[in-house]
XYZ file of C-alpha atoms in Angstrom:
676
model
C -74.213 127.447 275.518
C -74.087 131.517 274.565
C -72.125 132.946 271.703
C -68.269 132.841 270.935
C -66.559 135.633 271.208
C -63.460 134.733 268.740
C -61.139 137.764 270.627
C -57.481 139.144 268.754
C -53.942 138.785 270.678
C -52.436 142.570 270.096
C -49.504 144.113 272.082
C -50.343 141.447 274.627
C -53.425 142.043 275.092
C -56.872 139.969 274.247
C -58.732 142.110 272.227
C -62.682 141.491 272.363
C -64.057 141.331 268.639
C -66.184 145.258 268.062
C -67.920 147.433 265.552
C -68.655 145.415 262.075
C -68.973 141.795 263.564
C -68.486 138.498 261.352
C -70.384 135.896 262.494
C -68.868 132.180 262.595
C -71.557 129.066 261.984
C -70.605 124.777 262.737
C -70.433 123.621 259.795
C -72.402 120.721 260.839
C -74.943 122.390 261.570
C -75.262 125.463 259.761
C -76.145 127.705 263.444
C -74.493 130.701 264.633
C -72.019 129.940 266.965
C -70.015 132.931 267.495
C -68.795 136.307 265.870
C -65.819 138.154 265.342
C -64.437 141.286 264.811
C -60.885 143.114 264.588
C -62.243 146.973 264.268
C -60.777 147.844 267.238
C -57.508 146.436 266.380
C -54.280 148.864 265.211
C -52.235 147.597 262.923
C -49.266 150.201 263.366
C -48.963 149.330 267.624
C -49.111 145.348 266.560
C -46.387 145.332 264.124
C -44.413 148.452 266.361
C -44.867 144.872 269.267
C -43.234 142.818 267.459
C -40.571 144.982 265.823
C -39.301 146.617 269.190
C -40.682 143.779 271.197
C -41.035 140.634 270.390
C -38.440 140.924 267.856
C -35.264 141.481 270.327
C -36.467 139.219 272.725
C -36.428 136.261 270.268
C -32.747 137.733 268.522
C -31.067 138.033 271.768
C -32.168 133.819 272.223
C -29.588 131.022 270.330
C -31.307 128.200 267.580
C -31.125 125.851 270.654
C -32.769 128.295 273.160
C -35.655 128.467 270.449
C -35.432 124.338 269.813
C -36.006 123.877 273.375
C -39.314 126.587 273.131
C -40.937 125.040 270.434
C -40.414 121.306 272.138
C -41.823 123.500 275.015
C -45.183 124.338 273.187
C -45.477 121.186 271.574
C -45.607 119.164 274.716
C -47.748 122.155 276.824
C -50.460 121.638 273.558
C -49.771 117.535 273.722
C -51.493 117.625 277.166
C -54.246 119.893 275.764
C -55.330 118.412 272.479
C -59.163 116.621 274.123
C -59.927 120.192 274.434
C -58.925 120.891 270.654
C -60.815 117.598 269.111
C -64.276 118.708 271.036
C -64.319 122.212 269.534
C -62.665 120.468 265.767
C -65.920 118.583 265.661
C -67.598 122.086 264.798
C -65.569 122.035 261.727
C -66.933 119.403 260.339
C -63.484 117.422 261.515
C -63.706 113.310 262.618
C -61.833 112.912 264.561
C -59.100 111.261 261.850
C -59.417 114.481 260.401
C -58.481 116.537 263.861
C -55.846 114.437 264.034
C -54.152 115.419 261.227
C -54.532 118.941 261.737
C -54.245 119.408 266.047
C -51.175 116.331 265.930
C -49.732 117.209 262.966
C -49.253 120.633 263.965
C -47.922 119.335 267.153
C -45.300 116.980 265.575
C -44.288 119.452 263.098
C -43.171 121.721 266.192
C -41.689 118.969 267.975
C -39.431 118.445 264.007
C -38.231 121.349 263.828
C -36.886 121.386 267.645
C -35.163 118.490 266.827
C -34.029 119.954 264.482
C -33.290 123.362 265.357
C -31.131 121.055 267.806
C -29.438 118.569 266.048
C -28.784 120.512 262.234
C -28.007 124.661 263.892
C -25.731 125.811 265.747
C -25.537 127.410 269.608
C -25.681 130.786 268.357
C -27.590 133.165 267.215
C -25.351 133.335 263.354
C -26.699 130.634 261.044
C -23.752 128.991 258.709
C -24.426 128.394 255.240
C -22.120 126.954 253.203
C -18.424 126.623 253.031
C -15.681 129.431 252.644
C -14.306 130.838 249.637
C -11.224 131.578 248.929
C -11.390 135.408 247.393
C -7.106 135.140 247.591
C -4.519 133.615 246.453
C -2.737 134.091 249.753
C -5.856 132.995 251.458
C -5.791 136.334 254.005
C -9.125 137.088 252.531
C -12.215 135.098 252.367
C -15.764 135.061 251.989
C -18.830 132.674 253.491
C -23.096 133.312 253.287
C -24.371 134.446 256.708
C -27.608 133.778 257.886
C -29.441 136.155 260.316
C -33.213 137.118 261.577
C -34.677 139.480 258.921
C -35.489 142.520 261.608
C -39.513 142.757 261.070
C -42.788 140.320 261.725
C -43.972 137.938 260.010
C -47.702 137.949 258.354
C -49.011 134.377 258.605
C -52.137 134.197 256.547
C -54.217 130.714 256.927
C -56.220 128.766 255.273
C -59.324 127.369 256.686
C -59.161 124.380 256.082
C -56.718 123.250 258.694
C -56.769 125.850 261.621
C -54.300 124.202 263.923
C -51.643 122.318 261.604
C -52.072 126.148 259.674
C -50.542 128.348 262.021
C -47.670 126.123 264.086
C -46.467 125.147 260.268
C -45.660 128.056 260.241
C -44.985 129.268 263.223
C -42.416 126.809 263.902
C -39.944 128.338 261.726
C -40.343 131.160 261.949
C -39.968 131.655 265.890
C -36.766 129.310 264.916
C -35.946 132.012 262.991
C -36.178 134.221 265.884
C -38.509 136.400 263.801
C -42.316 137.278 265.851
C -45.327 136.713 264.157
C -48.470 137.622 263.408
C -51.153 135.397 263.011
C -54.156 135.551 261.165
C -56.592 133.002 260.706
C -59.409 132.387 258.129
C -62.716 132.789 259.877
C -64.668 130.053 259.422
C -62.844 128.167 261.497
C -61.311 130.679 263.319
C -62.453 129.926 267.365
C -60.016 126.291 266.960
C -56.807 128.037 266.181
C -57.800 131.034 268.526
C -58.061 128.525 271.146
C -54.624 126.908 270.509
C -53.387 130.188 270.291
C -54.900 130.916 274.006
C -53.171 128.096 275.054
C -49.780 129.116 273.626
C -50.435 132.931 275.732
C -50.944 130.756 278.649
C -48.321 128.106 278.567
C -45.813 131.202 279.533
C -43.433 130.048 277.265
C -42.985 132.368 274.201
C -41.306 136.364 274.797
C -44.002 138.678 274.643
C -44.162 140.565 271.579
C -43.229 137.533 269.298
C -46.859 135.905 268.648
C -50.025 138.126 268.041
C -53.473 137.266 266.842
C -55.470 138.664 264.543
C -58.777 137.744 264.237
C -61.587 138.577 261.051
C -59.767 141.702 258.710
C -56.477 141.945 258.186
C -57.678 145.987 256.749
C -54.512 148.440 256.270
C -51.524 145.343 257.503
C -50.340 145.122 254.442
C -50.331 148.382 253.652
C -47.738 149.403 256.335
C -45.399 146.715 256.003
C -41.466 147.258 254.676
C -38.532 145.191 253.603
C -38.034 143.660 256.733
C -41.334 141.808 256.941
C -42.779 138.625 255.316
C -46.069 137.714 253.832
C -46.826 133.680 254.311
C -49.891 132.645 252.962
C -51.753 129.898 251.903
C -54.857 129.331 249.971
C -56.585 129.995 246.957
C -54.668 131.392 244.229
C -57.565 134.091 243.701
C -56.685 135.677 247.379
C -53.039 134.846 246.396
C -53.002 137.104 243.704
C -55.017 139.186 245.062
C -52.223 140.049 248.406
C -49.622 140.252 245.846
C -50.647 143.033 243.591
C -50.886 144.923 246.734
C -48.844 148.283 245.773
C -46.693 148.571 249.298
C -45.237 144.323 249.385
C -44.142 145.191 245.290
C -42.690 148.891 245.670
C -40.723 147.479 249.412
C -40.125 143.947 248.022
C -41.823 142.289 250.658
C -41.226 138.417 250.969
C -44.483 136.669 250.236
C -44.073 133.543 249.899
C -47.334 131.147 248.760
C -48.743 127.457 249.068
C -52.047 127.373 246.978
C -54.420 124.687 246.002
C -53.444 123.500 243.096
C -54.889 120.058 241.036
C -52.560 117.681 241.828
C -53.256 114.536 240.093
C -52.188 110.721 241.318
C -50.763 108.283 238.550
C -51.351 104.563 237.783
C -48.090 103.531 236.726
C -48.357 100.874 233.155
C -47.253 97.859 234.893
C -49.544 97.905 236.851
C -52.523 95.401 237.102
C -55.689 94.762 238.993
C -55.066 92.171 241.765
C -51.422 92.807 242.620
C -51.225 95.383 245.485
C -49.878 98.512 244.007
C -53.297 98.725 241.952
C -55.220 98.192 245.208
C -52.890 100.948 247.192
C -53.660 103.061 244.412
C -57.708 102.833 244.600
C -57.089 103.240 248.750
C -54.874 106.091 248.443
C -57.401 108.459 246.002
C -60.204 107.529 248.011
C -58.641 108.218 251.473
C -57.695 112.025 249.683
C -61.295 112.205 248.396
C -62.533 111.715 251.653
C -60.388 113.069 254.826
C -61.106 116.421 255.607
C -64.155 116.145 253.709
C -61.635 116.360 250.081
C -60.457 120.326 251.627
C -56.975 119.579 251.129
C -54.535 121.580 249.444
C -52.759 118.009 248.093
C -56.035 116.295 248.366
C -55.935 114.292 244.475
C -58.293 115.932 242.102
C -56.742 113.948 238.686
C -56.314 110.202 239.079
C -54.750 109.502 235.848
C -54.531 105.682 234.412
C -53.763 103.578 231.734
C -56.802 103.968 229.087
C -57.498 100.208 230.049
C -57.530 99.928 233.447
C -59.750 102.975 233.655
C -63.702 101.218 234.251
C -60.871 99.079 236.388
C -60.548 101.375 238.757
C -63.478 103.694 238.593
C -65.311 100.346 239.523
C -62.515 99.141 242.668
C -62.659 103.354 243.418
C -66.721 103.758 244.200
C -67.040 100.187 245.509
C -64.656 102.179 248.355
C -66.277 105.070 247.981
C -69.732 103.718 248.521
C -68.557 102.370 252.267
C -68.141 105.907 253.222
C -70.037 106.587 255.888
C -71.614 110.752 256.098
C -72.549 112.175 259.051
C -72.236 113.228 261.824
C -68.558 113.870 263.135
C -68.306 113.403 266.556
C -69.434 109.987 265.554
C -66.323 107.166 265.275
C -68.100 105.374 262.483
C -69.039 108.761 260.341
C -66.013 108.383 257.795
C -66.414 112.217 256.143
C -67.675 115.020 258.376
C -69.023 118.142 256.327
C -67.618 120.994 254.277
C -66.338 124.240 256.754
C -68.885 126.553 255.413
C -71.756 126.821 253.820
C -70.283 129.405 250.909
C -67.998 126.413 251.025
C -70.386 124.642 250.197
C -71.990 125.976 247.723
C -68.997 126.875 245.996
C -67.339 123.583 245.794
C -71.009 122.620 243.666
C -70.514 125.664 241.523
C -67.109 123.910 240.729
C -68.263 120.854 240.509
C -70.593 121.613 237.969
C -68.281 123.715 235.999
C -66.153 119.515 235.536
C -69.743 118.011 234.844
C -69.708 120.039 232.107
C -67.803 118.372 229.997
C -67.234 114.752 232.080
C -69.761 112.261 233.391
C -70.714 111.129 236.815
C -69.678 107.814 237.662
C -70.302 108.365 241.598
C -72.141 110.121 244.291
C -73.918 113.335 242.666
C -75.467 116.587 243.573
C -77.973 115.668 245.757
C -77.235 116.053 249.357
C -76.476 113.223 251.310
C -79.399 111.381 253.206
C -78.080 112.308 256.792
C -79.550 109.895 260.460
C -79.242 113.305 262.915
C -82.121 115.716 261.394
C -80.742 118.170 263.404
C -77.464 118.175 261.221
C -79.802 118.919 257.606
C -78.178 122.787 257.646
C -74.762 121.343 258.193
C -72.718 121.573 255.239
C -72.531 118.174 253.997
C -71.952 116.971 250.143
C -71.650 113.177 249.140
C -67.978 112.427 247.210
C -68.536 112.917 243.769
C -65.898 111.216 240.859
C -66.281 112.282 237.237
C -65.345 110.145 234.179
C -63.463 112.259 231.787
C -63.709 110.573 228.232
C -60.998 112.785 225.891
C -58.748 114.434 228.912
C -56.168 115.586 226.043
C -59.596 118.232 224.570
C -60.817 119.015 227.885
C -60.307 121.895 229.709
C -61.966 122.635 233.209
C -61.064 119.530 234.402
C -57.521 120.882 234.256
C -58.495 124.154 235.504
C -60.806 123.963 237.704
C -61.000 122.537 241.325
C -63.454 122.015 243.152
C -62.166 122.316 246.875
C -64.451 119.177 248.260
C -64.358 115.650 247.932
C -64.422 115.667 243.901
C -62.206 114.502 241.287
C -61.786 113.162 238.332
C -60.687 109.522 236.337
C -59.285 109.702 233.011
C -56.967 107.403 230.875
C -53.847 107.490 229.177
C -52.102 106.003 226.424
C -48.528 105.862 227.771
C -46.305 107.022 230.587
C -45.321 110.204 228.221
C -49.342 111.143 227.844
C -49.887 110.740 231.502
C -46.637 112.766 232.421
C -48.622 115.438 229.641
C -51.570 115.173 231.342
C -50.816 115.404 235.214
C -48.569 118.716 233.743
C -52.374 120.011 232.329
C -52.530 121.256 235.955
C -50.397 124.286 235.499
C -48.235 123.168 238.644
C -49.072 121.236 241.074
C -48.362 120.982 244.964
C -47.678 117.540 244.506
C -48.427 114.255 242.466
C -47.795 109.714 243.470
C -47.098 107.995 240.934
C -47.666 104.304 241.856
C -45.814 102.286 240.323
C -42.913 99.584 240.766
C -40.639 100.473 237.992
C -37.438 102.007 238.514
C -37.641 103.372 235.004
C -41.329 104.692 235.066
C -40.210 106.605 237.967
C -37.344 107.783 236.597
C -38.825 109.139 233.222
C -41.764 110.315 234.896
C -39.450 112.652 237.622
C -37.532 114.418 234.527
C -41.498 114.718 232.297
C -43.190 116.118 235.283
C -40.320 117.317 238.020
C -40.038 120.607 237.136
C -44.250 120.798 236.862
C -44.578 119.892 240.856
C -43.349 120.848 244.462
C -43.339 117.254 245.548
C -43.383 113.372 244.251
C -44.745 110.562 245.792
C -43.877 107.534 244.585
C -45.317 104.101 246.509
C -45.541 100.758 245.893
C -45.485 97.218 248.347
C -42.378 97.766 249.451
C -42.798 101.116 251.115
C -46.741 101.565 251.956
C -47.102 100.124 255.027
C -44.832 102.642 256.061
C -45.767 105.164 253.186
C -47.538 109.057 254.963
C -49.396 108.854 252.026
C -49.432 111.225 248.949
C -52.165 114.367 250.172
C -49.535 114.397 253.622
C -46.905 116.996 254.173
C -43.942 116.766 256.305
C -41.969 119.147 257.902
C -38.944 117.343 256.517
C -39.373 117.909 252.846
C -40.498 121.368 250.909
C -44.397 122.353 250.676
C -45.269 124.215 247.138
C -44.828 124.388 244.296
C -44.470 126.310 240.909
C -47.442 127.753 238.659
C -50.994 127.096 240.097
C -49.507 125.971 243.560
C -47.730 129.316 244.329
C -44.281 129.303 243.539
C -42.933 129.551 247.257
C -42.174 126.740 249.348
C -42.661 126.428 252.917
C -41.293 123.755 255.718
C -37.857 121.503 254.371
C -36.423 121.540 257.278
C -34.063 124.566 257.490
C -34.987 125.467 254.640
C -37.857 127.026 255.291
C -36.573 128.686 258.309
C -34.499 130.331 255.693
C -36.996 132.205 254.299
C -37.118 134.323 258.051
C -33.486 135.580 257.705
C -31.122 136.970 255.477
C -28.308 135.508 253.685
C -25.557 137.725 253.718
C -22.441 137.193 251.775
C -19.430 138.789 254.087
C -15.721 139.164 253.277
C -13.071 139.943 255.306
C -10.112 137.593 256.818
C -9.661 134.188 257.740
C -10.063 135.440 261.167
C -12.881 138.187 261.015
C -14.793 134.594 259.825
C -14.505 133.124 262.564
C -15.074 135.504 265.593
C -18.164 136.052 263.366
C -19.598 132.564 262.992
C -17.956 131.040 266.017
C -16.055 127.594 263.587
C -12.679 127.811 263.176
C -11.970 128.841 259.226
C -7.899 128.036 258.141
C -5.950 130.446 257.923
C -7.434 131.966 261.408
C -4.422 132.826 264.200
C -4.583 129.506 265.692
C -4.026 129.293 270.608
C -1.197 126.968 271.699
C -3.061 124.847 274.345
C -1.224 124.947 277.292
C -2.210 121.513 277.736
C -3.616 118.785 275.646
C -6.933 119.471 274.815
C -8.493 116.371 274.696
C -7.928 116.702 279.003
C -9.756 119.681 278.880
C -13.217 119.828 279.360
C -16.449 121.192 276.842
C -16.659 124.564 278.452
C -13.007 125.055 279.380
C -11.787 124.137 275.469
C -11.174 127.397 273.260
C -12.040 127.930 269.278
C -8.544 127.572 267.046
C -7.212 125.968 270.008
C -4.006 124.099 268.675
C -1.640 121.814 269.176
C 0.721 120.233 266.574
C 2.339 116.599 266.448
C 5.220 115.227 266.213
C 6.259 113.785 262.717
C 6.408 110.615 262.613
C 8.413 108.607 260.104
C 5.953 105.951 257.622
C 8.099 103.337 256.404
C 7.129 100.173 254.321
C 7.577 97.576 256.575
C 4.902 99.917 258.159
C 2.786 99.865 254.893
C 2.997 95.930 254.330
C 1.663 95.012 257.878
C -1.002 97.177 257.793
C -1.876 95.557 254.150
C -1.502 92.212 255.056
C -3.362 92.919 258.908
C -6.534 94.531 257.259
C -6.981 92.151 253.675
C -5.631 95.338 251.842
C -3.379 94.647 249.315
C -4.669 97.281 246.378
C -1.400 96.993 243.898
C -0.718 100.984 244.407
C -0.189 99.630 247.989
C 2.107 96.507 247.323
C 3.395 96.542 243.353
C 5.610 99.278 242.619
C 5.778 98.585 239.093
C 2.383 99.225 238.715
C 2.098 101.887 241.231
C 4.015 103.682 239.096
C 2.326 103.341 235.960
C -0.552 104.894 237.154
C -0.295 109.002 236.985
C -2.299 109.456 240.717
C 1.237 108.280 241.955
C 4.750 107.604 242.647
C 5.027 104.519 242.932
C 3.949 102.572 246.055
C 1.898 104.630 248.232
C 0.839 104.496 252.159
C -2.480 103.425 252.682
C -4.557 106.163 253.381
C -6.694 104.643 256.109
C -3.408 104.119 257.200
C -2.435 107.440 257.603
C -5.939 108.294 259.683
C -4.762 105.006 262.459
C -1.096 107.456 262.114
C -2.207 110.462 262.938
C -4.551 109.174 265.535
C -1.931 107.511 267.346
C 0.161 111.043 266.921
C -2.492 113.838 268.506
C -4.608 110.844 270.920
C -4.107 111.807 274.375
C -4.280 108.154 275.878
C -5.170 108.598 279.655
C -8.963 108.440 280.878
C -10.717 112.584 280.198
C -13.424 114.300 279.116
C -13.195 112.624 275.479
C -15.956 110.129 275.699
C -16.337 109.155 272.440
C -15.314 109.934 268.665
C -19.290 109.957 267.029
C -18.435 110.623 263.481
C -15.648 111.542 260.644
C -16.392 114.007 257.850
C -15.157 115.444 254.962
C -12.065 113.286 254.202
C -9.583 114.234 251.793
C -6.439 113.412 250.619
C -3.947 115.988 248.404
C -0.676 114.013 248.038
C -0.168 110.431 248.395
C 3.031 109.748 251.013
C 5.379 107.372 249.654
C 7.571 105.304 252.076
C 10.031 107.079 253.523
C 8.038 110.221 253.515
C 6.516 111.747 257.467
C 3.483 113.418 258.185
C 2.989 115.264 261.369
C -0.519 116.783 262.943
C -2.359 119.577 263.424
C -5.673 119.485 265.813
C -7.448 122.481 265.888
C -10.258 123.184 268.157
C -13.368 124.240 264.972
C -16.425 124.199 266.582
C -18.603 123.755 269.645
C -21.969 122.418 269.854
C -24.090 121.318 273.070
C -26.145 118.165 273.186
C -27.555 118.314 276.718
C -25.806 118.465 280.392
C -23.566 116.013 280.395
C -21.589 116.703 277.321
C -20.999 118.812 273.935
C -19.768 117.939 270.939
C -16.716 119.175 269.477
C -15.710 119.233 265.737
C -11.816 119.088 265.328
C -10.340 120.004 262.320
C -7.264 117.366 261.659
C -4.983 118.546 258.885
C -1.539 116.106 258.191
C 1.578 118.075 256.491
C 5.008 115.357 255.549
C 7.881 116.753 255.431
C 7.667 119.524 253.062
C 5.093 121.327 254.841
C 3.145 120.162 252.233
C -1.054 118.942 252.736
C -1.215 115.679 252.725
C -4.987 114.786 253.783
C -7.428 116.917 255.875
C -11.087 115.556 257.638
C -13.488 117.282 260.899
C -13.341 114.558 263.777
C -16.483 114.514 265.901
C -16.100 113.740 269.489
C -17.780 114.029 273.065
C -16.808 116.031 275.578
C -18.032 115.837 278.856
C -19.387 118.975 280.099
């Protein structure tokens, strides 16, 4: 097989490498397998294509349109995983490693597709938060709205996850409506390029919505402005160099970083050998050392255990690591493959030597592992290394130097406060894990270490069967951390989408906010329905369509009958003297749920029709008690409409109850499914 020509994709065309070519090598054999280069790229043309073609096309789509696009992308890639697995072996990844990368990336697309449909509107504007009353009579109000940024998102990804790294950034940016220029790490770029080719060939993405730079980014960052975003994953040193770019600083270009960090795993003071928690702790540590050959930004670098448990941890962990077969990643029997490159191997061994200057090796070592296949002796294979730090308080390198590979250090602590202090010595981390069965230990750990970590993973026998692992970022939760970890956040569901949108405070009348957001705002004009809205199909209902019901008197007999029927004989409903002694009530009052039942009786249309089911009730609040002899009436308004499928959509109704004096006594949001 000839050398691969790893190409870029710019302005809708594949651009073959030319000029100063950069060779790329197999991590398994060390042989050159291809070359690449970006000298032929015109980065201004790429930016213009993203801003002027991709951006407008994406912004014409609603969040639901983009979510459906993400789902289709995921399904398309899922059908082609085997081709990606075969290429992934060349990066040194085992099949299990490749599944984390490839299946994990596909799964992230699916999660964002689901969240886009469920948590975002079928609209082009996202509403953030509730209405703020800015005037006494409510004619001038405010609300925050989010719209897509009108530039390009430049995604600079690390070498260790060539597929997941690309897809976990593409998912929120495309859902936001922002085009992306993807820059993979050169060392494993052939796998990213193969996945990217599949996306282009699928025809699912609008022209200009995604582009690919394999090789140097040249002067790309110098051409960005306030409309653009840079999202980076990689080393702290590279992030610092990029952050210092004068153009990024002068134009206030958004820059988010997810950097490698010295993550810790803490064995709780309540855990002893022979327990399920102890075995879990050792298993998690071994997995993080060997998975992806330790090349994970979330891998456990520091293992923190009670001083009297350090020997037991080392003994158990060494026994487990000794069973980790190292070799050809394509073989099912292989537990740990190779590092991504010889350069990565040299860097890891150099950093491990610095750690070894103040710690002792208790498992593994610096010599190369014995491989059965001699053709792989040029590969970037290393042995797992486990160090013991005898004095973690005086040590410095172990808290400052990261050997990005299968390297970890065990150290002892004297109490939970000491364990927290050691975990925090990492200077800001993506994740810390805690194995404990004690809730007070978990609470104290969060209070002491939370500000220094982006994620805290707590596990024990009750959660271990379904837990996802210390080193697994999930698209539902934020991925990032303070300090050394970069100070940024990725993923986190809709939170991740917000990195690619501008939050704007809009002030105006309720009618203006309703018109902008497509959600009825209290105080807005009401559309008087010519027929009961429950008789209308989903597409025929208008935002603001309203009915006002007749009034109904609430009698003492109603209250007593409801109390005895339901069993709710709380004194405020049944004992006049006791109720009057309560500062909230003038005497006996109606049950809140009685009022809801009467409200439904006032506004429900009883005949069969388009309303299929009530599915929820949100934000219920009671403003004023209702006494026997009072009357209530209801205002029912179409507040929000969200399509769900071809058969029905969700309608949110504002339901407000008033008494005979036109005073508001209760309010809630009713959710119904209505036929299309």
